[in-house]
PDB file of C-alpha atoms in Angstrom:
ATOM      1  CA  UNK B   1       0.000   0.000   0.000  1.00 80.00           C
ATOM      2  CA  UNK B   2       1.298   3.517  -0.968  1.00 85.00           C
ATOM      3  CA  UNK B   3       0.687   6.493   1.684  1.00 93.00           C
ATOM      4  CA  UNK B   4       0.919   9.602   0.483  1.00 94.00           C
ATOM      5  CA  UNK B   5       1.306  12.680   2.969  1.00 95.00           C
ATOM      6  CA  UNK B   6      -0.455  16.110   1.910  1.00 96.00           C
ATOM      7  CA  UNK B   7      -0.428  19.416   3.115  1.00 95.00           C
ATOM      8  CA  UNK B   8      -3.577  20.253   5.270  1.00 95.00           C
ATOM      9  CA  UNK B   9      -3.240  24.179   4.093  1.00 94.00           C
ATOM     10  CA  UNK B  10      -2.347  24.154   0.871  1.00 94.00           C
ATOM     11  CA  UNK B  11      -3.704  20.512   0.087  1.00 95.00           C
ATOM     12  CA  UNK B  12      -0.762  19.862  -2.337  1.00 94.00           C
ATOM     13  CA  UNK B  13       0.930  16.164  -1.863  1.00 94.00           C
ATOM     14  CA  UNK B  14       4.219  17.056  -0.148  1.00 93.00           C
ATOM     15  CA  UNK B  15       5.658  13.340   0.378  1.00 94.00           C
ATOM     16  CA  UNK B  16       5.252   9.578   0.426  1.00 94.00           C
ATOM     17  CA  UNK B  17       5.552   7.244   3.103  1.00 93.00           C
ATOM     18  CA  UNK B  18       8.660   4.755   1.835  1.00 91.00           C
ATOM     19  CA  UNK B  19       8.665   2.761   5.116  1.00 93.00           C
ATOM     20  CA  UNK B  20       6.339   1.209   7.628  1.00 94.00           C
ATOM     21  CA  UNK B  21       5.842  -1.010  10.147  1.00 93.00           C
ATOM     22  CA  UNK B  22       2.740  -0.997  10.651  1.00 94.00           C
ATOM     23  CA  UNK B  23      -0.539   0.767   9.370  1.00 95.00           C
ATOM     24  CA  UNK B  24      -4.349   0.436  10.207  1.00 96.00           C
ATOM     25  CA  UNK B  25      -7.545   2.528   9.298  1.00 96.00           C
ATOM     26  CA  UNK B  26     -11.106   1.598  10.581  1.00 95.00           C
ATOM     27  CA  UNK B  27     -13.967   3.500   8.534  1.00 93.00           C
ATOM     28  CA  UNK B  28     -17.602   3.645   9.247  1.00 95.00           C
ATOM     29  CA  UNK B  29     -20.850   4.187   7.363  1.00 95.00           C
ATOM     30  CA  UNK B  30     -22.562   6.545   9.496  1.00 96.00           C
ATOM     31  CA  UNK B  31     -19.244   7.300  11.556  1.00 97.00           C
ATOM     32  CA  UNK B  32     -16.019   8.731  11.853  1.00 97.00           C
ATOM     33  CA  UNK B  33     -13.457   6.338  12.168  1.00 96.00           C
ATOM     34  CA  UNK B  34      -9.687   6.434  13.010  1.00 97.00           C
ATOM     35  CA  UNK B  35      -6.291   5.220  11.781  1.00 97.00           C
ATOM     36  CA  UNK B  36      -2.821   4.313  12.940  1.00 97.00           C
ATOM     37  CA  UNK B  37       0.439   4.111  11.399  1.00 96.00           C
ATOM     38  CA  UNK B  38       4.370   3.493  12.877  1.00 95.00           C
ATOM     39  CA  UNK B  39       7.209   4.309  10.835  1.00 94.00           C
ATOM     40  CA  UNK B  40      10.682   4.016  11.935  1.00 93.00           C
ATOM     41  CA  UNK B  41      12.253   6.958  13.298  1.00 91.00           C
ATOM     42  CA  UNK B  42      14.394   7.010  10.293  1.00 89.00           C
ATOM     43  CA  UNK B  43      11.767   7.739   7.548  1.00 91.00           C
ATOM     44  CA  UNK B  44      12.453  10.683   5.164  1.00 91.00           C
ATOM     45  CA  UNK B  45       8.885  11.774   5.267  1.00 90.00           C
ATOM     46  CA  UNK B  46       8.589  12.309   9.218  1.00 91.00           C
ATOM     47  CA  UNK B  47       9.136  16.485   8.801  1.00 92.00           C
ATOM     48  CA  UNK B  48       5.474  16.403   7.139  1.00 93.00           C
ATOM     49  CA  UNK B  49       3.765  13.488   9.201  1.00 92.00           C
ATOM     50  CA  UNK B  50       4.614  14.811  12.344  1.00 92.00           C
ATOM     51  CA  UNK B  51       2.251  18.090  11.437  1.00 94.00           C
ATOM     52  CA  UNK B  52      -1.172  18.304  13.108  1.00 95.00           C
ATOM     53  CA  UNK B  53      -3.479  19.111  10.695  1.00 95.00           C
ATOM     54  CA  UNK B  54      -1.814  16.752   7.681  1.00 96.00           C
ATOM     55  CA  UNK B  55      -3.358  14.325   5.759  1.00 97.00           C
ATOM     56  CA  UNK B  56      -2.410  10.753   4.988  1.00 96.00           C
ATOM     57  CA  UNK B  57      -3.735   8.925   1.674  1.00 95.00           C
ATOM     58  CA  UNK B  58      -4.171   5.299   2.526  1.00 94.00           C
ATOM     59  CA  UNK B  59      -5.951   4.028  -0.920  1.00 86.00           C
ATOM     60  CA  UNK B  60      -8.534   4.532  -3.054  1.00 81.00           C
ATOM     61  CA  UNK B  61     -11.317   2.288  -3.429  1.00 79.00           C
ATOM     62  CA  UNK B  62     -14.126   2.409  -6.053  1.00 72.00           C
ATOM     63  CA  UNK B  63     -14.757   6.059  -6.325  1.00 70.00           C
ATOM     64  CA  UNK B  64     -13.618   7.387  -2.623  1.00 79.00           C
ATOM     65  CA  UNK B  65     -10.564   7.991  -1.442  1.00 90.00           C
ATOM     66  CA  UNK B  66      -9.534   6.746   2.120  1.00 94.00           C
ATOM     67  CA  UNK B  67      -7.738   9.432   3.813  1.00 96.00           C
ATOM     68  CA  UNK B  68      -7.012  10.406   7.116  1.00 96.00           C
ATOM     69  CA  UNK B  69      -6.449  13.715   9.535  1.00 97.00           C
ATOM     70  CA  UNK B  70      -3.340  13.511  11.109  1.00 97.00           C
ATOM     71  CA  UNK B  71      -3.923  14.306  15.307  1.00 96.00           C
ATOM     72  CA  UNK B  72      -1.480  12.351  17.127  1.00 96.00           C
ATOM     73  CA  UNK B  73       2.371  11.586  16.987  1.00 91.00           C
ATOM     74  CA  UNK B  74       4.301   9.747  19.736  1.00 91.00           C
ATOM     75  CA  UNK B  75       7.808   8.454  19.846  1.00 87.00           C
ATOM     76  CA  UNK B  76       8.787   4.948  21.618  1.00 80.00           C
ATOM     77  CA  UNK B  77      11.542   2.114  21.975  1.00 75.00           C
ATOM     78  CA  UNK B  78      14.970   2.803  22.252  1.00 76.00           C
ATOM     79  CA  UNK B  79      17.093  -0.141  20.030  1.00 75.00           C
ATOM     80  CA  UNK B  80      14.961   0.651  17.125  1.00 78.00           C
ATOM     81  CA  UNK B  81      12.818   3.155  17.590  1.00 88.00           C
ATOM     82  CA  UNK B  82       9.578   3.862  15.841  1.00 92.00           C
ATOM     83  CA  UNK B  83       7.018   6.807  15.865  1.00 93.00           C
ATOM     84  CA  UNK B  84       3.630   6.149  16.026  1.00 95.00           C
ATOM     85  CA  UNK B  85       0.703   8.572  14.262  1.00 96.00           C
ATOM     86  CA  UNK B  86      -2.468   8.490  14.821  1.00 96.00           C
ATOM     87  CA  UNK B  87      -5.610  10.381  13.760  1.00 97.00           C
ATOM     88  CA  UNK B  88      -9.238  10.150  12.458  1.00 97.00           C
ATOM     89  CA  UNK B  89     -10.730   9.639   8.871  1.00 97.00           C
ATOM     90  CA  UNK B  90     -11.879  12.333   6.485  1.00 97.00           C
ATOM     91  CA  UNK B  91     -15.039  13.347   7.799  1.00 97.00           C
ATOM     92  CA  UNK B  92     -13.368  14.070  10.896  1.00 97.00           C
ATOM     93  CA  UNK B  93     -13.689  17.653   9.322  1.00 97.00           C
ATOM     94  CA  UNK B  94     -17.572  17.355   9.911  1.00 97.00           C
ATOM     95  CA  UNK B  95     -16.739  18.235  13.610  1.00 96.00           C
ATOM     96  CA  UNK B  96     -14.575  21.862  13.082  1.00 96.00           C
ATOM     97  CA  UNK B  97     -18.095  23.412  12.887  1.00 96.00           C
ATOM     98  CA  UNK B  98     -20.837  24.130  15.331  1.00 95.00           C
ATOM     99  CA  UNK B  99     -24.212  25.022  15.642  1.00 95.00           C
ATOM    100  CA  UNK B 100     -24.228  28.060  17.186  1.00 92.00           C
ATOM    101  CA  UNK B 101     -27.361  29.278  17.190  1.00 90.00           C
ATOM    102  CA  UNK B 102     -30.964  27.066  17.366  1.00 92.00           C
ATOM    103  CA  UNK B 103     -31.698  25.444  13.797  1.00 93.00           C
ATOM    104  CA  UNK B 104     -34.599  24.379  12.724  1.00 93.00           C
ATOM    105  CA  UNK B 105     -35.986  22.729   9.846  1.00 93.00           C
ATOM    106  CA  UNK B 106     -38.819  20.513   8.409  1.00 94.00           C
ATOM    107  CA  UNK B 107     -38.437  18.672   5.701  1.00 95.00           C
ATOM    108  CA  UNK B 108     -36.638  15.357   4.031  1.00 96.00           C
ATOM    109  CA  UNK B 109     -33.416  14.070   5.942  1.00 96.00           C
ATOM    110  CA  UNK B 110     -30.736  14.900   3.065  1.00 97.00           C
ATOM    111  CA  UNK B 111     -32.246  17.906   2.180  1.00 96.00           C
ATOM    112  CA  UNK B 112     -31.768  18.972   5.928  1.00 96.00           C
ATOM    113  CA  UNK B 113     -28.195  18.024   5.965  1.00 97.00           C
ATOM    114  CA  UNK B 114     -27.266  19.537   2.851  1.00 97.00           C
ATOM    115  CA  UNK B 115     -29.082  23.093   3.843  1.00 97.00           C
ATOM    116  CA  UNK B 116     -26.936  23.052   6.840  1.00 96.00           C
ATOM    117  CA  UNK B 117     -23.900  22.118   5.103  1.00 97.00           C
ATOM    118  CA  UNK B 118     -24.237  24.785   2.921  1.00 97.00           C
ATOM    119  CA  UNK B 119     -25.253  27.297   5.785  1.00 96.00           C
ATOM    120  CA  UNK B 120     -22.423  26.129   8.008  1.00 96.00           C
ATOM    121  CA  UNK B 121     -19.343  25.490   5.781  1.00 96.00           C
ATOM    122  CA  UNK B 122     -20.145  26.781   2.054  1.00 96.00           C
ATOM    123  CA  UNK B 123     -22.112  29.558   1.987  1.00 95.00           C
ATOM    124  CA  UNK B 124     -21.046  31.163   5.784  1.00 94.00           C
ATOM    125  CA  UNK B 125     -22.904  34.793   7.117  1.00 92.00           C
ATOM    126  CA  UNK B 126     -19.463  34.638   8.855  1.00 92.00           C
ATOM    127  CA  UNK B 127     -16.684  33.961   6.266  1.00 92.00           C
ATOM    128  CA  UNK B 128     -13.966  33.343   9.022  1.00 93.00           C
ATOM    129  CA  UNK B 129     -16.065  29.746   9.231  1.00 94.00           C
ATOM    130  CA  UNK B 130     -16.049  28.537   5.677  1.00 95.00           C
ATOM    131  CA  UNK B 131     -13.928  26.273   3.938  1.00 95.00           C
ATOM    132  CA  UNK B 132     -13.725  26.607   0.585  1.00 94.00           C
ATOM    133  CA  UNK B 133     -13.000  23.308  -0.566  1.00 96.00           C
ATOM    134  CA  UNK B 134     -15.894  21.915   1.028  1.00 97.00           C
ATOM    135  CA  UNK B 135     -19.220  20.992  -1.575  1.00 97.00           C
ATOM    136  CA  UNK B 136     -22.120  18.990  -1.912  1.00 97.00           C
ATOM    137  CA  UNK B 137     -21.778  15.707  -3.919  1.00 95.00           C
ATOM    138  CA  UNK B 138     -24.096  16.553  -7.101  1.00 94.00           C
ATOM    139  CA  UNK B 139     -26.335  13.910  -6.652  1.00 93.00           C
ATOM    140  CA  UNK B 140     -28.206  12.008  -3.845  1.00 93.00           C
ATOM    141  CA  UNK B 141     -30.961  10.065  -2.870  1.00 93.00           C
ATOM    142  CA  UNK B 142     -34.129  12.375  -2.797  1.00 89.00           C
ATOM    143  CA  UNK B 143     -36.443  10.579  -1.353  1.00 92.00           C
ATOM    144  CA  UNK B 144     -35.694  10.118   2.556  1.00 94.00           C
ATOM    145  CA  UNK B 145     -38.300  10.850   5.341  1.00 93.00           C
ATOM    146  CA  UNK B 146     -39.449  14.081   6.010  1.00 94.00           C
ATOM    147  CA  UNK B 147     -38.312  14.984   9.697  1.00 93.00           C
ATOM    148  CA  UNK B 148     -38.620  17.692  12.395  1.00 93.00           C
ATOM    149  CA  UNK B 149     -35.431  18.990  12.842  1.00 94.00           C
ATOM    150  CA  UNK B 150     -33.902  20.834  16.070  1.00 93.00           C
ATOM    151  CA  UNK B 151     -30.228  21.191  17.066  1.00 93.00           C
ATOM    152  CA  UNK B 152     -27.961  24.228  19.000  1.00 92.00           C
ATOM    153  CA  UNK B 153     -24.521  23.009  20.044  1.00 93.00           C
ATOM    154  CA  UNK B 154     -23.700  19.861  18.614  1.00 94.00           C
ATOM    155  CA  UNK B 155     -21.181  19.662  15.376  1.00 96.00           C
ATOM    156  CA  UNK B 156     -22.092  18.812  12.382  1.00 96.00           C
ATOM    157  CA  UNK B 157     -21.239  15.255  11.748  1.00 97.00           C
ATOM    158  CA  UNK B 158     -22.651  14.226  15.702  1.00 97.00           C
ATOM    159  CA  UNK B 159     -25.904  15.985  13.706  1.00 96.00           C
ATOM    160  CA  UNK B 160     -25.517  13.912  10.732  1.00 97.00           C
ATOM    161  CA  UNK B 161     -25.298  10.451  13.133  1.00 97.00           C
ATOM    162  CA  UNK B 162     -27.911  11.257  14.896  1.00 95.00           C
ATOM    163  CA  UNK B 163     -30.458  11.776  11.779  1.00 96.00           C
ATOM    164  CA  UNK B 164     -29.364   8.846   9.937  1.00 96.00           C
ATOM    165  CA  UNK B 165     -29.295   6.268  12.877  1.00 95.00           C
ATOM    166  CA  UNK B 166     -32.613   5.433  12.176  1.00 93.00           C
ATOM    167  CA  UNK B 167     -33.214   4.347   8.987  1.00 94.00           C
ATOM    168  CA  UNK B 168     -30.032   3.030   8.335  1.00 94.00           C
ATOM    169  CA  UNK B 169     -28.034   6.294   6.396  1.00 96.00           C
ATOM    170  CA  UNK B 170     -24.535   6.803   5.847  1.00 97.00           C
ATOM    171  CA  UNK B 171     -22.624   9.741   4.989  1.00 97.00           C
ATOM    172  CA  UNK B 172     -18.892  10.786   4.157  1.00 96.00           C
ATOM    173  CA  UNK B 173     -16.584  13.905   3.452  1.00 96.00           C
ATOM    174  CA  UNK B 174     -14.316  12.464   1.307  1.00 95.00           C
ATOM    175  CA  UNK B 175     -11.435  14.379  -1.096  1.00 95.00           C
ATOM    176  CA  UNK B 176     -11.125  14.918  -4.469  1.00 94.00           C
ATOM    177  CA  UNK B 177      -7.885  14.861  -6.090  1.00 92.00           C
ATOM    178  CA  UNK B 178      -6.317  16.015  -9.354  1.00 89.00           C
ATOM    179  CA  UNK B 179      -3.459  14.295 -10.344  1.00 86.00           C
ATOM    180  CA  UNK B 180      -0.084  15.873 -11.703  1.00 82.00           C
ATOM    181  CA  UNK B 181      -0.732  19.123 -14.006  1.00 83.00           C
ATOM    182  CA  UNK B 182       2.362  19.162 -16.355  1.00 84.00           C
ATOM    183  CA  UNK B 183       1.352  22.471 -17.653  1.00 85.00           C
ATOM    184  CA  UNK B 184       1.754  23.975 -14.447  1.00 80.00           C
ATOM    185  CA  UNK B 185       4.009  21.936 -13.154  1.00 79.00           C
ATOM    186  CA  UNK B 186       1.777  21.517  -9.875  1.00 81.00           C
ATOM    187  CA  UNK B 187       1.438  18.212  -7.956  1.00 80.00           C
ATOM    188  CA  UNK B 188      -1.272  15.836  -7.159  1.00 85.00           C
ATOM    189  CA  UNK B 189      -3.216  17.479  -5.275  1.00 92.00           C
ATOM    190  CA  UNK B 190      -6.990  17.732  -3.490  1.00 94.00           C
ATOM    191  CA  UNK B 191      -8.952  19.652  -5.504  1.00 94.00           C
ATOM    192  CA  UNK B 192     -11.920  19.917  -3.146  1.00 95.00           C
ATOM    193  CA  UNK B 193     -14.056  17.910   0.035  1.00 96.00           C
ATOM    194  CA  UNK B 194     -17.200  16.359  -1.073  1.00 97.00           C
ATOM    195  CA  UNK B 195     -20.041  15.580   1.156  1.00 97.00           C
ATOM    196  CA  UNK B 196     -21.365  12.392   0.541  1.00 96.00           C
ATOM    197  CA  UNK B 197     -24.515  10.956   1.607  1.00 97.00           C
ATOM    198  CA  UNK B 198     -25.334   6.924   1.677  1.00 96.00           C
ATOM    199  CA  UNK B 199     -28.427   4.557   1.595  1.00 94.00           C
ATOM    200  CA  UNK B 200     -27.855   0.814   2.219  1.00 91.00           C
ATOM    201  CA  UNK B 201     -27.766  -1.127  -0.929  1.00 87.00           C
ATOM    202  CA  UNK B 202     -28.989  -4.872  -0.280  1.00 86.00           C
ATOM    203  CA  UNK B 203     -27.184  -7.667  -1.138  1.00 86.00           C
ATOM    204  CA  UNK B 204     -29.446 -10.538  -0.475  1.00 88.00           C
ATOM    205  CA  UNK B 205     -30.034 -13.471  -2.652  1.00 88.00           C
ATOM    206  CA  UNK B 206     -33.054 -12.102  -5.050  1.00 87.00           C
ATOM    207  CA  UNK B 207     -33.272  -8.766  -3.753  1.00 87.00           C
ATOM    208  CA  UNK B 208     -36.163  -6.653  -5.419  1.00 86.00           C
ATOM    209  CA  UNK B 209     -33.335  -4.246  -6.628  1.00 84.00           C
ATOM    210  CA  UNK B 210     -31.339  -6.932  -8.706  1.00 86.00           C
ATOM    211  CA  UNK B 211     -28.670  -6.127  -6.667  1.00 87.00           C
ATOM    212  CA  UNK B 212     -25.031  -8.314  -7.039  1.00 88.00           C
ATOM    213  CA  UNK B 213     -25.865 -10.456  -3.571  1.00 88.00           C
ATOM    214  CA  UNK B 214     -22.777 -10.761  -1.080  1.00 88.00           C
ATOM    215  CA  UNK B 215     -22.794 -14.705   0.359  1.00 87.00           C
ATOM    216  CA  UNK B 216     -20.381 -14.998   3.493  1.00 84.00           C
ATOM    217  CA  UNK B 217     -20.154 -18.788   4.206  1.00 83.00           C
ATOM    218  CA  UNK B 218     -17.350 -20.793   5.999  1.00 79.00           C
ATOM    219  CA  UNK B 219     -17.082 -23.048   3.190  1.00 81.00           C
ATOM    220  CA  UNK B 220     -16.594 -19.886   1.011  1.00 82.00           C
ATOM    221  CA  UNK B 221     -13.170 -19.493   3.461  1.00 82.00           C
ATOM    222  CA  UNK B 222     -14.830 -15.968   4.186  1.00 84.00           C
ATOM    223  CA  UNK B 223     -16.256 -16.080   7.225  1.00 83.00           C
ATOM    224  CA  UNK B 224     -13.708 -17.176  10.158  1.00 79.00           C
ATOM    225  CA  UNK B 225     -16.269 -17.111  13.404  1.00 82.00           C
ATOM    226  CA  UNK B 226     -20.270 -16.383  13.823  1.00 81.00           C
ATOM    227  CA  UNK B 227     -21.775 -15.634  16.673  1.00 85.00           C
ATOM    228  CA  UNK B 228     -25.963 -15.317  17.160  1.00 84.00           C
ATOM    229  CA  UNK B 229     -27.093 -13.204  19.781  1.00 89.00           C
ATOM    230  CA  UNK B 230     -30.616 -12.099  20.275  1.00 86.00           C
ATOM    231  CA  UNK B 231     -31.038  -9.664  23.388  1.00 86.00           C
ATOM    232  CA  UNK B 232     -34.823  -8.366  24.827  1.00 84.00           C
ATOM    233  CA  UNK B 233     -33.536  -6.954  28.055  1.00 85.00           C
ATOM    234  CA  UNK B 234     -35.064  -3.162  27.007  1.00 83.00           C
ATOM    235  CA  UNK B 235     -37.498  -4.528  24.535  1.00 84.00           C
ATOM    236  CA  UNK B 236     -40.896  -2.983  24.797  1.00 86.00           C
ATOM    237  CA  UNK B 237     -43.605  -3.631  22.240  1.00 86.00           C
ATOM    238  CA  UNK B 238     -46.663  -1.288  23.217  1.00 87.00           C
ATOM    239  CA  UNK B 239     -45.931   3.079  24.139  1.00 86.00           C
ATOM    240  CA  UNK B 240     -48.238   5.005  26.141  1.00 85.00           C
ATOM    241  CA  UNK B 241     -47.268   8.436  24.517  1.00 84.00           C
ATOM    242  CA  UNK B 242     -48.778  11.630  26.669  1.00 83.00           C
ATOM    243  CA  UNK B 243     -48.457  14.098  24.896  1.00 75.00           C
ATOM    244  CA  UNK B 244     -49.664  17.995  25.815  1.00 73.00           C
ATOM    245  CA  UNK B 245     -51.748  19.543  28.871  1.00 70.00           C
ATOM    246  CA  UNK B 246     -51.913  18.609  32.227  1.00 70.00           C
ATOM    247  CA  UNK B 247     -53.205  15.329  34.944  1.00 71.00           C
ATOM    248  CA  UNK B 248     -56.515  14.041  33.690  1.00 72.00           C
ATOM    249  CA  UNK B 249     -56.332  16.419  30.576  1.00 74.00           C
ATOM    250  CA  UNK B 250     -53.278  15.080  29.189  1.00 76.00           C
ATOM    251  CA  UNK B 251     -53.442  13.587  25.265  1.00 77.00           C
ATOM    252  CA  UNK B 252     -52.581  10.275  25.500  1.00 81.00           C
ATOM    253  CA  UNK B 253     -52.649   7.765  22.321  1.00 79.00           C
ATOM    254  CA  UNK B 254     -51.077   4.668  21.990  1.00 82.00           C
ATOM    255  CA  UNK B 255     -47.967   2.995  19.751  1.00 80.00           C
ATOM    256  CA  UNK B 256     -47.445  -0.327  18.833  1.00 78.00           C
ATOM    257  CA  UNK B 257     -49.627  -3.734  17.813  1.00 73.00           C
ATOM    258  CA  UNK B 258     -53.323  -3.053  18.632  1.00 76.00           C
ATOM    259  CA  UNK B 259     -54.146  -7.292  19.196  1.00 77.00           C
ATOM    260  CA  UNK B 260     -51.333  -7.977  21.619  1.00 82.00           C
ATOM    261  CA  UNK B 261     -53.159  -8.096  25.050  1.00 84.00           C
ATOM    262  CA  UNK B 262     -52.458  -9.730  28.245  1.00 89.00           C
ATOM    263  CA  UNK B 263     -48.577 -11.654  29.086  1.00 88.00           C
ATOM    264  CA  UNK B 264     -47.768 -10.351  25.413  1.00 86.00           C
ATOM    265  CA  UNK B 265     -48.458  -6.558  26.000  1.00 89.00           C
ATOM    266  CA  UNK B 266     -45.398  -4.945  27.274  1.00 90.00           C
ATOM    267  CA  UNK B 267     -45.719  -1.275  27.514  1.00 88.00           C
ATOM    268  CA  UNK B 268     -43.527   1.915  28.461  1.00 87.00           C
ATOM    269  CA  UNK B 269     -44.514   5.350  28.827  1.00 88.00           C
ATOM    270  CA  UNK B 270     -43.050   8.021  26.708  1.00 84.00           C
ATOM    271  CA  UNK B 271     -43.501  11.717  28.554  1.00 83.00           C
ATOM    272  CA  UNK B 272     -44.068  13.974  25.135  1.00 76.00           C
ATOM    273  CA  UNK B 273     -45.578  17.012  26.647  1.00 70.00           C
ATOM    274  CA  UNK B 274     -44.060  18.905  24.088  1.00 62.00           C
ATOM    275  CA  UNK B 275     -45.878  17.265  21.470  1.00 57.00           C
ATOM    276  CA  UNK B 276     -48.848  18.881  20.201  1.00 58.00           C
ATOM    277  CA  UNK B 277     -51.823  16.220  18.354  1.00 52.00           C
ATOM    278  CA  UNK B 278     -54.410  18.574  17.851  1.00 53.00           C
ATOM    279  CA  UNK B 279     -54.680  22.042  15.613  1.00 50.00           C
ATOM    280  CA  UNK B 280     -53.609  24.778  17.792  1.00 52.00           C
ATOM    281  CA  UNK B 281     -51.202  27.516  16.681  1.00 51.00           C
ATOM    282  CA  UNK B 282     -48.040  25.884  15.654  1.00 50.00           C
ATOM    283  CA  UNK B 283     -45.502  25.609  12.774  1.00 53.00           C
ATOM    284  CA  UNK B 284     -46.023  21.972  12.368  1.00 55.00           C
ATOM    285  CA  UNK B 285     -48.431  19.295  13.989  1.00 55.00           C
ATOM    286  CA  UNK B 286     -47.944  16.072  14.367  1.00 59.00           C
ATOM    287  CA  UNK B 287     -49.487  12.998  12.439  1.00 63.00           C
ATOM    288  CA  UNK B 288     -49.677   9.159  13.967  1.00 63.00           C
ATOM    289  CA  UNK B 289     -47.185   8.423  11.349  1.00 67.00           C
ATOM    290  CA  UNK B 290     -44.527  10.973  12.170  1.00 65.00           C
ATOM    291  CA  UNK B 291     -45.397  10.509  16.256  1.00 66.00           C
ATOM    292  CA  UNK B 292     -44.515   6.809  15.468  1.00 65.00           C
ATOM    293  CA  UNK B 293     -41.244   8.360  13.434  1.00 67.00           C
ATOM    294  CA  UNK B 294     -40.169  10.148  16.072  1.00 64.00           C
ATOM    295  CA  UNK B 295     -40.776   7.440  18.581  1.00 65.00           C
ATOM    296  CA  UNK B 296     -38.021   5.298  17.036  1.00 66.00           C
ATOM    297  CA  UNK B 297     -35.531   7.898  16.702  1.00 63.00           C
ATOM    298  CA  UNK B 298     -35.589   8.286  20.635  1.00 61.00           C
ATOM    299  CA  UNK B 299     -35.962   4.292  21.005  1.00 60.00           C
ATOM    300  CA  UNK B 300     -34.482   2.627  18.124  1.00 59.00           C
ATOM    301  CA  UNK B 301     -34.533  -0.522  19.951  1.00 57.00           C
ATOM    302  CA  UNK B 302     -37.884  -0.574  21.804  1.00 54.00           C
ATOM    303  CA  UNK B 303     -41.090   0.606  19.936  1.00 50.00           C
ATOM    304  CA  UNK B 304     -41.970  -0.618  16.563  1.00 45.00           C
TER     305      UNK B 304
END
């Protein structure tokens, strides 16, 4: 594997990695992951890994590159010593911004993120908080679930998470990179960060989709160990959602299977005073569907 090493201002490549000992990146669907790589203390390209803020190429697979934030650099051993980097994966960038103020929005899940995207890192009221590189992959999937959405404080990719968790999204900032430019004599180089956003493909045998299917099987030598686990400790199959007013007055309606009744009924009690279900003066009310919605984003293991 060839790691490359580019500059986190300028984005140009300003070295490769010639020696390792050891290198591993994790990366996640709907998560930042991390990476770690020792090189001997007597690599040439040390001057430029040993920069917070640098980039490391690791490889390129289908049509995203794997590349990583340099964070982390530690020296050890003494007979042959090594220096160890560490650091998270691309979208680790997701996290330099903030909400600052309240944002709300109704309206389908990737629309959401890319409007705050935009708001937060391409388009800024503030310029001192955009990046320039940053941009919205052209196309997506446009047809997600329409969603309330709320947020003040978090960062943008904990945002991101937290919206796809449910329904199974992934997302990505990922680089774009020109290769040599002989006319102008400039390197490789990343020519801009593209935000990426990810529904699950399936991959079972006659899937509606006609979908290659993936087969993992021990006589297929690519599987190694397989564990079953089924856990029911916090399952709950019936909510008791209250929703607004007070005591007796409170709106209460009900969540789950409507025939399950007596040693099969196993309810829990959702407080959603904030909830409105009838049509006072609001921005946005509430069907069954989206109370249901919304139910499963704050237990996505308990009601169904």
């Amino acid at each position: 594997m060839l790691l490359e090493v580019y500059n986190g201002h300028s984005n140009d490549r300003v070295d490769v990695i010639r020696t390792y000992t050891f290198v591993q990146y994790t990366d996640y669907f709907n998560d930042i992951g991390t990476f770690t790589v020792k090189v001997p203390i007597t690599e040439k390209s040390l001057p430029n890994l040993m920069v917070e803020g640098n980039y490391i190429l690791f490889e390129k697979l289908g049509d995203k590159f794997e590349m990583g934030v340099i964070k982390y650099f530690h020296k050890e051993g003494l007979e042959t010593p090594t220096v160890e980097i560490k650091g998270y994966m691309f979208s680790h960038l997701l996290t330099y911004r903030v909400f600052q103020k309240t944002f709300r929005l109704y309206g389908m899940v990737f629309d959401i993120q890319r409007d705050f995207i935009t708001k937060m890192f391409i388009n800024c009221d503030d310029l001192r908080r955009q990046i320039d590189e940053v941009m919205l992959a052209p196309t997506y999937a446009q047809d997600t679930p329409k969603v309330q959405f709320c947020e003040t404080g978090k960062d943008a990719a904990e945002a991101i998470k937290d919206m796809n968790e449910p329904y199974g999204y992934g997302f990505a900032l990922t680089p774009s990179i020109a290769k040599y430019d002989p006319t102008t004599g400039r390197d490789q180089n990343i020519m801009s960060y593209v935000f990426r956003q990810y529904v699950p493909t399936r991959r079972t045998i006659g899937n509606e989709e006609g979908n290659d299917p993936v087969v993992f099987d021990m006589e297929l030598s690519n599987l190694s160990d397989l564990m079953y686990e089924v856990d029911a400790t916090q399952s709950k199959n019936v909510a008791i959602v209250a929703g607004e007013d007070t005591a007796q007055n409170r709106k209460v309606i009900e969540v789950g299977v409507d025939s399950l009744y007596g040693i099969d009924r196993n309810e829990m009690y959702v407080d959603a005073r904030d909830i409105q279900m009838e049509e006072q003066e609001a921005d946005h009310y509430l069907t069954y569907d989206e109370t249901i919605m919304l139910l499963n984003q704050m237990y996505p293991n308990g009601v169904s």
